[in-house]
CSV table of C-alpha atoms in Angstrom, one decimal:
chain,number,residue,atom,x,y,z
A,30,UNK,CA,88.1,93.7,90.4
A,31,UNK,CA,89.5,95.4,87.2
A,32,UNK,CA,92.6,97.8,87.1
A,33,UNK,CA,92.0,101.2,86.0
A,34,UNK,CA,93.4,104.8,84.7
A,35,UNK,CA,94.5,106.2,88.1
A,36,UNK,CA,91.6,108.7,89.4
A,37,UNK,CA,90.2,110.0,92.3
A,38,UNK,CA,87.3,108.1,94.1
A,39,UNK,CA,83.8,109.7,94.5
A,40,UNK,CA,83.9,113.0,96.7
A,41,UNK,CA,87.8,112.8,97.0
A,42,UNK,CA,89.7,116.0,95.1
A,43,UNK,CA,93.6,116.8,95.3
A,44,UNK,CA,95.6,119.4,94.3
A,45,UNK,CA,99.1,119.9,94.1
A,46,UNK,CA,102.2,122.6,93.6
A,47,UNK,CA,106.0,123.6,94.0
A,48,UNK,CA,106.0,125.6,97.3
A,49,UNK,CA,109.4,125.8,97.2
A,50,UNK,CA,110.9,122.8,99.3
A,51,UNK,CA,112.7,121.7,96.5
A,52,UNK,CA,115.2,123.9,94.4
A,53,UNK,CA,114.4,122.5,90.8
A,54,UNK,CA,110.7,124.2,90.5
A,55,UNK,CA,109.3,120.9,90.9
A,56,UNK,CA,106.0,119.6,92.5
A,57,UNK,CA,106.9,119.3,96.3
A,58,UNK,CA,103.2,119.7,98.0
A,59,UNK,CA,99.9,118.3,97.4
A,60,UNK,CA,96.9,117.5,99.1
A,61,UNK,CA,93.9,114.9,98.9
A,62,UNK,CA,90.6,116.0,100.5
A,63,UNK,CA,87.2,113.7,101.2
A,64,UNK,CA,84.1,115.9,100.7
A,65,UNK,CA,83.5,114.6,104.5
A,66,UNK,CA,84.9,113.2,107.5
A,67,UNK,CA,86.3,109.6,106.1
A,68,UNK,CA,87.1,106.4,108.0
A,69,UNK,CA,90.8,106.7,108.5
A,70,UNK,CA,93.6,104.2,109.5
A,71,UNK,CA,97.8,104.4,109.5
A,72,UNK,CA,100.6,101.8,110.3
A,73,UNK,CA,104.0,103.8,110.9
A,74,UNK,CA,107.6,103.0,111.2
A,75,UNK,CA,109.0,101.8,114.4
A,76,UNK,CA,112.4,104.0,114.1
A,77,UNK,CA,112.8,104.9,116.9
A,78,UNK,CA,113.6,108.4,115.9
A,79,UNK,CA,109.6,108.8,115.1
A,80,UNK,CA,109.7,112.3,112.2
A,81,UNK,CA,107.4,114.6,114.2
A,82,UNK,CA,104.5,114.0,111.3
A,83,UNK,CA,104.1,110.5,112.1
A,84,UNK,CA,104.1,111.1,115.9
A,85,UNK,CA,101.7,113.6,115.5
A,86,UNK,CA,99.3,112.0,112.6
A,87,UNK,CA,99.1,108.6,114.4
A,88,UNK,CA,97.7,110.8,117.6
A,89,UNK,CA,95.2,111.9,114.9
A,90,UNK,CA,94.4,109.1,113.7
A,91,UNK,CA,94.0,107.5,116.7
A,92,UNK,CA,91.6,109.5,118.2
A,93,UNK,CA,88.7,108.2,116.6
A,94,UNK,CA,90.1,106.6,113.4
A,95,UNK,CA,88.8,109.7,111.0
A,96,UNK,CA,90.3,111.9,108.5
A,97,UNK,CA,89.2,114.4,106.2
A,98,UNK,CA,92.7,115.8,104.1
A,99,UNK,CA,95.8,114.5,104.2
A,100,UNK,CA,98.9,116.9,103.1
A,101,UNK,CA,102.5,116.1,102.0
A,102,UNK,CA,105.3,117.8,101.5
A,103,UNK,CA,108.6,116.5,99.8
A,104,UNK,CA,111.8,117.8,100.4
A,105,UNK,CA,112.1,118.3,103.7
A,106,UNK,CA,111.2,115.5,106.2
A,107,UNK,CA,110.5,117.6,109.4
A,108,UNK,CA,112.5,114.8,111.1
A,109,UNK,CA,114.9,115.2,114.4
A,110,UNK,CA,113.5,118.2,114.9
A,111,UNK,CA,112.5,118.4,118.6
A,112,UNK,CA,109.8,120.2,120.0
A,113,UNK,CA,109.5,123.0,117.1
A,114,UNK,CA,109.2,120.2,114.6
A,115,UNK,CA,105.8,119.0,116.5
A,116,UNK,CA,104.8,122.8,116.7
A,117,UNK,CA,105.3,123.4,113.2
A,118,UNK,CA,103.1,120.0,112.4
A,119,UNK,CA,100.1,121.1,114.6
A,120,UNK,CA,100.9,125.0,112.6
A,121,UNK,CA,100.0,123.2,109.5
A,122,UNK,CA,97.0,121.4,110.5
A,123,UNK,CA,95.8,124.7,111.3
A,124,UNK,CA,97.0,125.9,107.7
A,125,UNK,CA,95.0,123.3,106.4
A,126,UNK,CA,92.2,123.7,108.3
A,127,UNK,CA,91.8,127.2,108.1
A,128,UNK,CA,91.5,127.2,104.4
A,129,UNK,CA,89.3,124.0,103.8
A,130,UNK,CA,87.1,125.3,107.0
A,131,UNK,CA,87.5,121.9,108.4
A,132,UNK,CA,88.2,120.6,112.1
A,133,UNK,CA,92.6,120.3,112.7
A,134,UNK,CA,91.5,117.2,113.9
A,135,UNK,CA,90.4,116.4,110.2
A,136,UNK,CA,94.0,117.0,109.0
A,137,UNK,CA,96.6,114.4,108.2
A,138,UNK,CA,100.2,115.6,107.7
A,139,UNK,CA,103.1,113.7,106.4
A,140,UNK,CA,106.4,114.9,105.2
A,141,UNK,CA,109.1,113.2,103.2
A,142,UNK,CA,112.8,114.5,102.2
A,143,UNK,CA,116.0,115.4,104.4
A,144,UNK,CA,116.9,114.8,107.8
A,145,UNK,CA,117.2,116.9,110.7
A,146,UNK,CA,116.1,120.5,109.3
A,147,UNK,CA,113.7,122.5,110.7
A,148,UNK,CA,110.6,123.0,108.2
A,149,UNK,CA,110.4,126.5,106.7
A,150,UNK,CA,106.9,127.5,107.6
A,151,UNK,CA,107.0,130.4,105.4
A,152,UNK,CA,107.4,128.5,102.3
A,153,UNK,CA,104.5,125.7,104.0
A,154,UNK,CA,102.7,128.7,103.9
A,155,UNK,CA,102.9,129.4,100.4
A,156,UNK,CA,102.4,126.2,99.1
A,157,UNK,CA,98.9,125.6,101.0
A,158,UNK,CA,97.9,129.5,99.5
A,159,UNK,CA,99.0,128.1,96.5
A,160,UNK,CA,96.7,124.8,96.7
A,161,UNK,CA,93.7,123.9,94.5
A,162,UNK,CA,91.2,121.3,94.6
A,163,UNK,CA,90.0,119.3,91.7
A,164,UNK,CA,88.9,115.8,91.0
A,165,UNK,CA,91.0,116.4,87.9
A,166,UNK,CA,94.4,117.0,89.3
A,167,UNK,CA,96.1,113.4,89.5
A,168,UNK,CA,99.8,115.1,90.1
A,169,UNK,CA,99.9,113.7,93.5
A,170,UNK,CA,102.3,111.1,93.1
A,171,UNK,CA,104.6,112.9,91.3
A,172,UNK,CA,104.6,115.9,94.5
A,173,UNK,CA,106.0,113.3,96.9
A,174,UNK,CA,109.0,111.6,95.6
A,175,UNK,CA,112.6,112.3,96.2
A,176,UNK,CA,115.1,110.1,94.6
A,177,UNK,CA,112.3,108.1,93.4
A,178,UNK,CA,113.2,107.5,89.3
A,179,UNK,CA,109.4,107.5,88.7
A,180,UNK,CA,106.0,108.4,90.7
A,181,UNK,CA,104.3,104.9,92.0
A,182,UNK,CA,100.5,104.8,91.5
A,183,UNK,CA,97.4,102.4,91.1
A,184,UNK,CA,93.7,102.6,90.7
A,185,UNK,CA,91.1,99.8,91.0
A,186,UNK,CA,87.6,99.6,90.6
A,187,UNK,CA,85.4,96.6,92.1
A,188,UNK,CA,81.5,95.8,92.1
A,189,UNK,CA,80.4,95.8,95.9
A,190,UNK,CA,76.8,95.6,96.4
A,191,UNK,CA,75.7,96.4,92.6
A,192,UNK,CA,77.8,99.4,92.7
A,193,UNK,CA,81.2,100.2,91.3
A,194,UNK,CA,83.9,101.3,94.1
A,195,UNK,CA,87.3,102.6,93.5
A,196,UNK,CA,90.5,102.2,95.7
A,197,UNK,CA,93.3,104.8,94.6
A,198,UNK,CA,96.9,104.6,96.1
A,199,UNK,CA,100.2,106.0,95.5
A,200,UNK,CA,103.5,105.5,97.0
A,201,UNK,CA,107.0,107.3,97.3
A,202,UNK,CA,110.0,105.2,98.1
A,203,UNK,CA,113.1,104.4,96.5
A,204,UNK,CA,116.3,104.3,98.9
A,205,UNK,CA,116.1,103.5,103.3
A,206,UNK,CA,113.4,101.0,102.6
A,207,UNK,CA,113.2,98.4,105.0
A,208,UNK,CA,109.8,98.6,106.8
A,209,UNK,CA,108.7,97.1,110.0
A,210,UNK,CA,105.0,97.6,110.7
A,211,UNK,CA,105.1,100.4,108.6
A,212,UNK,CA,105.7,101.4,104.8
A,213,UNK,CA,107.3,104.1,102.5
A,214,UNK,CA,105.0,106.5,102.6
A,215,UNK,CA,101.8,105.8,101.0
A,216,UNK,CA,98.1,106.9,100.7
A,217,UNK,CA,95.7,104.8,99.6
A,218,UNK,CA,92.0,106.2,99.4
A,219,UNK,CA,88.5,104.6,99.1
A,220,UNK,CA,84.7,105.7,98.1
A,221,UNK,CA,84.2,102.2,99.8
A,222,UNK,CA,82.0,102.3,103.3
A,223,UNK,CA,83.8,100.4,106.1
A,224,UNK,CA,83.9,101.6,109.5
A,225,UNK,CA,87.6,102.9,110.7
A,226,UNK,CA,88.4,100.1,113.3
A,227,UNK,CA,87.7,97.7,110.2
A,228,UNK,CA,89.9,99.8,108.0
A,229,UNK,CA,92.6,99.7,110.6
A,230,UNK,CA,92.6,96.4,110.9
A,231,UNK,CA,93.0,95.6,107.1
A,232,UNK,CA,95.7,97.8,107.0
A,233,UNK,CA,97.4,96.3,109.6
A,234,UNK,CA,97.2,92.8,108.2
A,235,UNK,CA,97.7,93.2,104.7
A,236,UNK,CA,101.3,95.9,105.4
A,237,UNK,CA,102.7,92.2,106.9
A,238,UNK,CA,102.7,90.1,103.8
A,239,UNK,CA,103.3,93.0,101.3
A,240,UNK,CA,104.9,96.4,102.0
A,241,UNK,CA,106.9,94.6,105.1
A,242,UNK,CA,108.1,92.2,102.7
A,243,UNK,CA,110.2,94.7,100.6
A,244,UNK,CA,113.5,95.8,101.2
A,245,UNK,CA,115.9,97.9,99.1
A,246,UNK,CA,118.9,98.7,101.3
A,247,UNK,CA,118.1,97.3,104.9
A,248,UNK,CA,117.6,101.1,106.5
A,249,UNK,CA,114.7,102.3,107.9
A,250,UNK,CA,113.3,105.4,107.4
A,251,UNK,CA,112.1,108.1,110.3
A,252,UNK,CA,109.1,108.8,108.1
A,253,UNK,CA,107.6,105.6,106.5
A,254,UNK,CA,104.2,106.0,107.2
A,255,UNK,CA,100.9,105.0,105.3
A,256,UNK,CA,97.3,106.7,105.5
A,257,UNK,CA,94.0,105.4,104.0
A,258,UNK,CA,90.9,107.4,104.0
A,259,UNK,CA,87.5,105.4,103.1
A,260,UNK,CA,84.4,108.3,103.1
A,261,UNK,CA,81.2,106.0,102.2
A,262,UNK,CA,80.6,107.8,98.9
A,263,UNK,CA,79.9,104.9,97.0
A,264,UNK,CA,77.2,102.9,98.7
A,265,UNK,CA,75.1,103.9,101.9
A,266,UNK,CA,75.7,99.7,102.7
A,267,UNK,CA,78.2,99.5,105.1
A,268,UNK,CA,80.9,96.5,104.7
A,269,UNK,CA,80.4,94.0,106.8
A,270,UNK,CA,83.0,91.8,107.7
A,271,UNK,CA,82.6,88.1,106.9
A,272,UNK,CA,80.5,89.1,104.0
A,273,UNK,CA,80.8,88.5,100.4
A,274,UNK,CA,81.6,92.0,99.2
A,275,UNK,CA,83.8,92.5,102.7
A,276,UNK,CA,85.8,89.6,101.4
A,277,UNK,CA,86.1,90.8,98.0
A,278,UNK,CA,86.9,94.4,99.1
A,279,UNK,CA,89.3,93.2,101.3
A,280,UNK,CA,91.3,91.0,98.3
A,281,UNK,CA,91.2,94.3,96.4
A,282,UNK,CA,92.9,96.4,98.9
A,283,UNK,CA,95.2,93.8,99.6
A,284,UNK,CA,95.9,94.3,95.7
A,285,UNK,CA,96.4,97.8,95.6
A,286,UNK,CA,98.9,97.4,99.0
A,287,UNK,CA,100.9,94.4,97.0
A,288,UNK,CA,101.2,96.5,93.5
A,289,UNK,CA,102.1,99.3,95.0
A,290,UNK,CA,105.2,97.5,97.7
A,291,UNK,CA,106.5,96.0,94.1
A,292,UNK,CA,106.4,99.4,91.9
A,293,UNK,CA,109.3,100.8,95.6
A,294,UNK,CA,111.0,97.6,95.1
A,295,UNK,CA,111.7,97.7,91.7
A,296,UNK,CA,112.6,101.2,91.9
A,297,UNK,CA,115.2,100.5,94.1
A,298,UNK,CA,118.1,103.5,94.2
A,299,UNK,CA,120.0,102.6,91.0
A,300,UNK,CA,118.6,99.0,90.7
A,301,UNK,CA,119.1,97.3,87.5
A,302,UNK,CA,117.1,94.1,89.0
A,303,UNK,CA,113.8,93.6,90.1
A,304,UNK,CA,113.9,90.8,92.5
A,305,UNK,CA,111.4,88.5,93.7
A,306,UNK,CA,112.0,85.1,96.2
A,307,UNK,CA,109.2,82.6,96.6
A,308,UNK,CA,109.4,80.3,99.5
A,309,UNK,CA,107.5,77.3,100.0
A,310,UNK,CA,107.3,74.4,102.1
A,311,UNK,CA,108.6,76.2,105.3
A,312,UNK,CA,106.9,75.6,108.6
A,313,UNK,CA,105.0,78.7,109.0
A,314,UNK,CA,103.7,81.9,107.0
A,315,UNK,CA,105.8,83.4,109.5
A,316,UNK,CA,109.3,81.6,109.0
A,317,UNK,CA,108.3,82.0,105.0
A,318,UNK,CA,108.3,85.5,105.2
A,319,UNK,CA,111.2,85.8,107.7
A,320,UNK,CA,113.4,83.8,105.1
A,321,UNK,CA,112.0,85.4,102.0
A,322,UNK,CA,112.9,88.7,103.2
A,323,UNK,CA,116.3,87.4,104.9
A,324,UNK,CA,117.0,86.0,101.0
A,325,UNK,CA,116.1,89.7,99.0
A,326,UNK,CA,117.9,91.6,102.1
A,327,UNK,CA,121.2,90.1,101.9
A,328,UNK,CA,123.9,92.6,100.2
A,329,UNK,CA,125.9,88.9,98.9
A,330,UNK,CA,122.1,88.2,97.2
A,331,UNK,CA,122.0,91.5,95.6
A,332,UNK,CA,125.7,91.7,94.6
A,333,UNK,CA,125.0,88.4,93.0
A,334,UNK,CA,122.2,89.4,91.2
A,335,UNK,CA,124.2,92.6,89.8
A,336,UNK,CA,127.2,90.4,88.8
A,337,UNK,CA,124.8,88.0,87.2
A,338,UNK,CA,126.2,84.9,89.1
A,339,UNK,CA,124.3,81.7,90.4
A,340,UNK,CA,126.1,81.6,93.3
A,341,UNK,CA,123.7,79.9,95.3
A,342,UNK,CA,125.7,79.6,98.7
A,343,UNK,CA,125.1,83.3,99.1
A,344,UNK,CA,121.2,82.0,98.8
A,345,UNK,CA,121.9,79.5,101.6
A,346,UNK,CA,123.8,81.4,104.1
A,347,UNK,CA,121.0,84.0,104.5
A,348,UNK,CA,118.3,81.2,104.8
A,349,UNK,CA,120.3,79.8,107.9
A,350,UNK,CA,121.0,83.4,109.8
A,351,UNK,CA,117.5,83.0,110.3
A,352,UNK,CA,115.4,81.2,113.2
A,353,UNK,CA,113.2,79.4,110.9
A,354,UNK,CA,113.0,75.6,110.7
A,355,UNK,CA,115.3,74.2,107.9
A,356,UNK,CA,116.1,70.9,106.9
A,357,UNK,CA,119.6,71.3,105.9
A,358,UNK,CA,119.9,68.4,103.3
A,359,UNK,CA,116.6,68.7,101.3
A,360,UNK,CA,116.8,72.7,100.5
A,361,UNK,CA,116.0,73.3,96.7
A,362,UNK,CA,116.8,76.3,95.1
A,363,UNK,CA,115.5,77.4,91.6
A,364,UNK,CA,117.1,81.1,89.5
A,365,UNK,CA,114.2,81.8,86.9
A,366,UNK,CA,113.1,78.8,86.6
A,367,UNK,CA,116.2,76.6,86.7
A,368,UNK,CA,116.9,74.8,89.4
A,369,UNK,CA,120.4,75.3,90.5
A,370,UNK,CA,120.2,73.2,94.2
A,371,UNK,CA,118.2,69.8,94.4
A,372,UNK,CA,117.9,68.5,97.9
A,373,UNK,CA,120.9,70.4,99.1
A,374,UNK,CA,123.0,69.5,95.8
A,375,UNK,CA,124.3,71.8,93.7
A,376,UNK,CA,123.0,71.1,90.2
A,377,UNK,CA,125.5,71.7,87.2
A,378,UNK,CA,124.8,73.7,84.1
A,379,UNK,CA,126.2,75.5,81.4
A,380,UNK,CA,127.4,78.8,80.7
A,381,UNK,CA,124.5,79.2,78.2
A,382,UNK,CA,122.1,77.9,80.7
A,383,UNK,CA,123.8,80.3,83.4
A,384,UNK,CA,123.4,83.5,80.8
A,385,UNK,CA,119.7,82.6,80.6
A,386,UNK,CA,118.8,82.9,84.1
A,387,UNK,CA,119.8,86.6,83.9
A,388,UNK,CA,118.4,88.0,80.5
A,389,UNK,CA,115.1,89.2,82.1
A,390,UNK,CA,115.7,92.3,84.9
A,391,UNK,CA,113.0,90.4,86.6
A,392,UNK,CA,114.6,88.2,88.9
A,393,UNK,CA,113.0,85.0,90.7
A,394,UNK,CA,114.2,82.8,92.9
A,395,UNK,CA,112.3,80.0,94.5
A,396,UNK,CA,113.1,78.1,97.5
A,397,UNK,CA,111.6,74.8,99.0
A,398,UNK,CA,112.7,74.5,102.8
A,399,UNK,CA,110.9,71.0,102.8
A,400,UNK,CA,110.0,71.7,106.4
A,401,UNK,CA,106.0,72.6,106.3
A,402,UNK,CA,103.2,74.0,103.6
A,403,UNK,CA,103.6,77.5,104.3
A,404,UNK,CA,104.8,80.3,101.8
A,405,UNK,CA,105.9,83.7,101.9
A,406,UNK,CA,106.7,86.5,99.0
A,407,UNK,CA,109.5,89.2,99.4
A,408,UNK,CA,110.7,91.7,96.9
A,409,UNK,CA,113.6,93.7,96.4
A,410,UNK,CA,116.6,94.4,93.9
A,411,UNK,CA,120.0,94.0,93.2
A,412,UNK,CA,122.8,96.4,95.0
A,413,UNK,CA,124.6,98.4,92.6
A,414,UNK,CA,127.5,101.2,92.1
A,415,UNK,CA,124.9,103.7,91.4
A,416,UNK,CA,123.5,102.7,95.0
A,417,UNK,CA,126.6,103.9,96.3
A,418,UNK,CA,126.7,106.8,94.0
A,419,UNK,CA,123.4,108.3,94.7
A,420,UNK,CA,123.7,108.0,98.6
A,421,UNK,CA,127.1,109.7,98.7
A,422,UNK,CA,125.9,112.5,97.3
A,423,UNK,CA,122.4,113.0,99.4
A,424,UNK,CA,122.2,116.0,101.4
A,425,UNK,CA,120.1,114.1,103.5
């Protein structure tokens, strides 16, 4: 596997434009289309104020684990929107579907943006008119994000079967990140050939150790929602699972899942650290995660991080609000690199030592529980005034 310049896998097009969901002329719609009907799969949020996209996509979806186009608009979520919000979803499958001549059952729709106003279907309208298709047009990422500082994107290319195949995702997500079976939202599309229940179960697996591991402000969007299209192009030889080339497509997606959960994280609203806690020795994957997570989540971590303190009893008091096994005298604790708690004793240093911890904006913190020979990843990012700023202001 070798990382590449983002582009669009074989027989996969996009196309996008300002329809006019958002008021500074900028890209706000875009499309990606498969050439044909593509294996499909989705996780979604478990808010249980579902946006009517997701209700409506994951019924898609579900049906028989196939896609053909996905569509996005920014700017305007379509969320508590009642019963005209799920009319004006199935209206733009049929938009869709009407101008690529493809079945609505082909048609994937997610939406992204502000709360609880109703979608103008005049200006959806417009923007599918407006719509092109070419394998050229890699402005995707940029049409999706809100607050985002930066568009999130990756592109991978692996050898399966004596033939090169490339996995292509991008990701919006900045502030109410805190997923649960589900992601910001994110499309991730593959020339690969894997059958859909095969996709869905990838998916499925991989969102647990990296997109649910991420948190920025402990809220959970209405919207999160991922969608990943695989449409054969590259190789008539179906993946098999169990198989060398399954195993190696599989680490690759995995990849392109992970990269992309890190690029939200560290673009955390008004972040000034990226943070990253490694634990180890717990008793489970599953405790390592839930404490990892626990560890990035907590607002005393973050504030921490932004006031460039080792205050390590902030670290300790959100390990054990957990569940997870924990020996309570032999917990070490390490801040890029130093170790600032040995066997549940705090470890002196300096004030030169304490300025180094904090002169790289990516921050680590490792933890041994001492309890088992699992380990678990979580990222996230400090909690800042500009945090507060930005979200004070938000229409949405």
């Amino acid at each position: 596997m070798k990382t590449i310049n983002f582009k669009w896998p074989k027989n996969i097009k996009s196309g996008s434009t300002h329809a006019g969901f958002k008021e500074d002329g900028k890209l706000d719609m875009c499309w990606i289309v498969s050439n044909t009907p593509a294996a499909a799969a989705g996780v979604y949020t478990t808010n249980q104020f579902k946006a009517a996209p997701v209700q409506v996509t994951k019924k898609t979806i579900d049906l028989k684990h196939e896609l053909q186009a996905i569509i996005v608009n920014s700017g305007n979520a379509n969320s508590f929107t009642g019963d005209e919000g799920i009319q004006n979803v199935y209206d733009s499958k049929k938009l869709v579907a009407d101008k690529l001549h493809l079945d609505e059952s082909l048609i994937g729709v997610a939406s992204t943006g502000i709360i609880g106003k109703q979608l103008d279907m005049d200006t959806y309208q417009e923007g599918v008119d407006n719509l092109k298709l070419s394998d050229e047009d890699i402005d995707a990422p940029e049409a999706i994000i809100t607050t985002d500082t930066c568009s999130k994107k990756v592109c991978v290319e692996v050898i399966l079967n004596d033939q090169p195949v490339t996995i292509t995702g991008f990701s919006k997500g900045s502030g109410m990140i805190h997923p649960n079976m589900g992601t910001t939202l994110s499309c991730i599309v593959t020339d690969a050939n894997i059958d859909g229940d095969d996709l869905q179960n990838l998916l499925s697996e991989d969102i647990i150790s990296t997109f649910n591991q991420i948190t920025v402000d402990g809220c959970m969007s209405t919207n999160d929602m991922v969608l990943s299209m695989a449409n054969g192009s590259a190789s008539e030889d179906k993946l098999v699972p169990g198989t060398a080339e399954y195993i190696e497509f599989a680490k690759s997606f995995k990849y392109v899942l992970e990269t992309l959960a890190k690029k939200v994280a560290q673009d955390g609203e008004g972040a000034n650290n990226f943070v990253e806690v490694n634990v180890n020795s717990a008793f489970d994957k599953q405790e390592a995660n839930l404490v990892s997570k626990a560890i990035v989540g907590s607002n005393l971590v973050k504030s921490m991080i932004f006031g460039k303190e080792a205050n390590w009893g902030r670290i300790v008091q959100a390990i054990g609000q957990t569940h997870a096994h924990v020996d309570p005298n032999h917990v070490t604790i390490s801040l890029n690199g130093t170790e600032i708690v040995t066997n549940s004793e705090p470890v002196s240093f300096t004030d030169k030592e304490l300025k180094s911890m904090f002169t790289d904006e990516h921050i680590i913190i490792d933890v041994d529980l001492n309890v088992g020979n699992a380990s678990g990843t979580a990222w996230g990012c400090d909690l800042t005034y500009k945090y507060v700023e930005i979200n004070a202001a938000y229409e949405g």
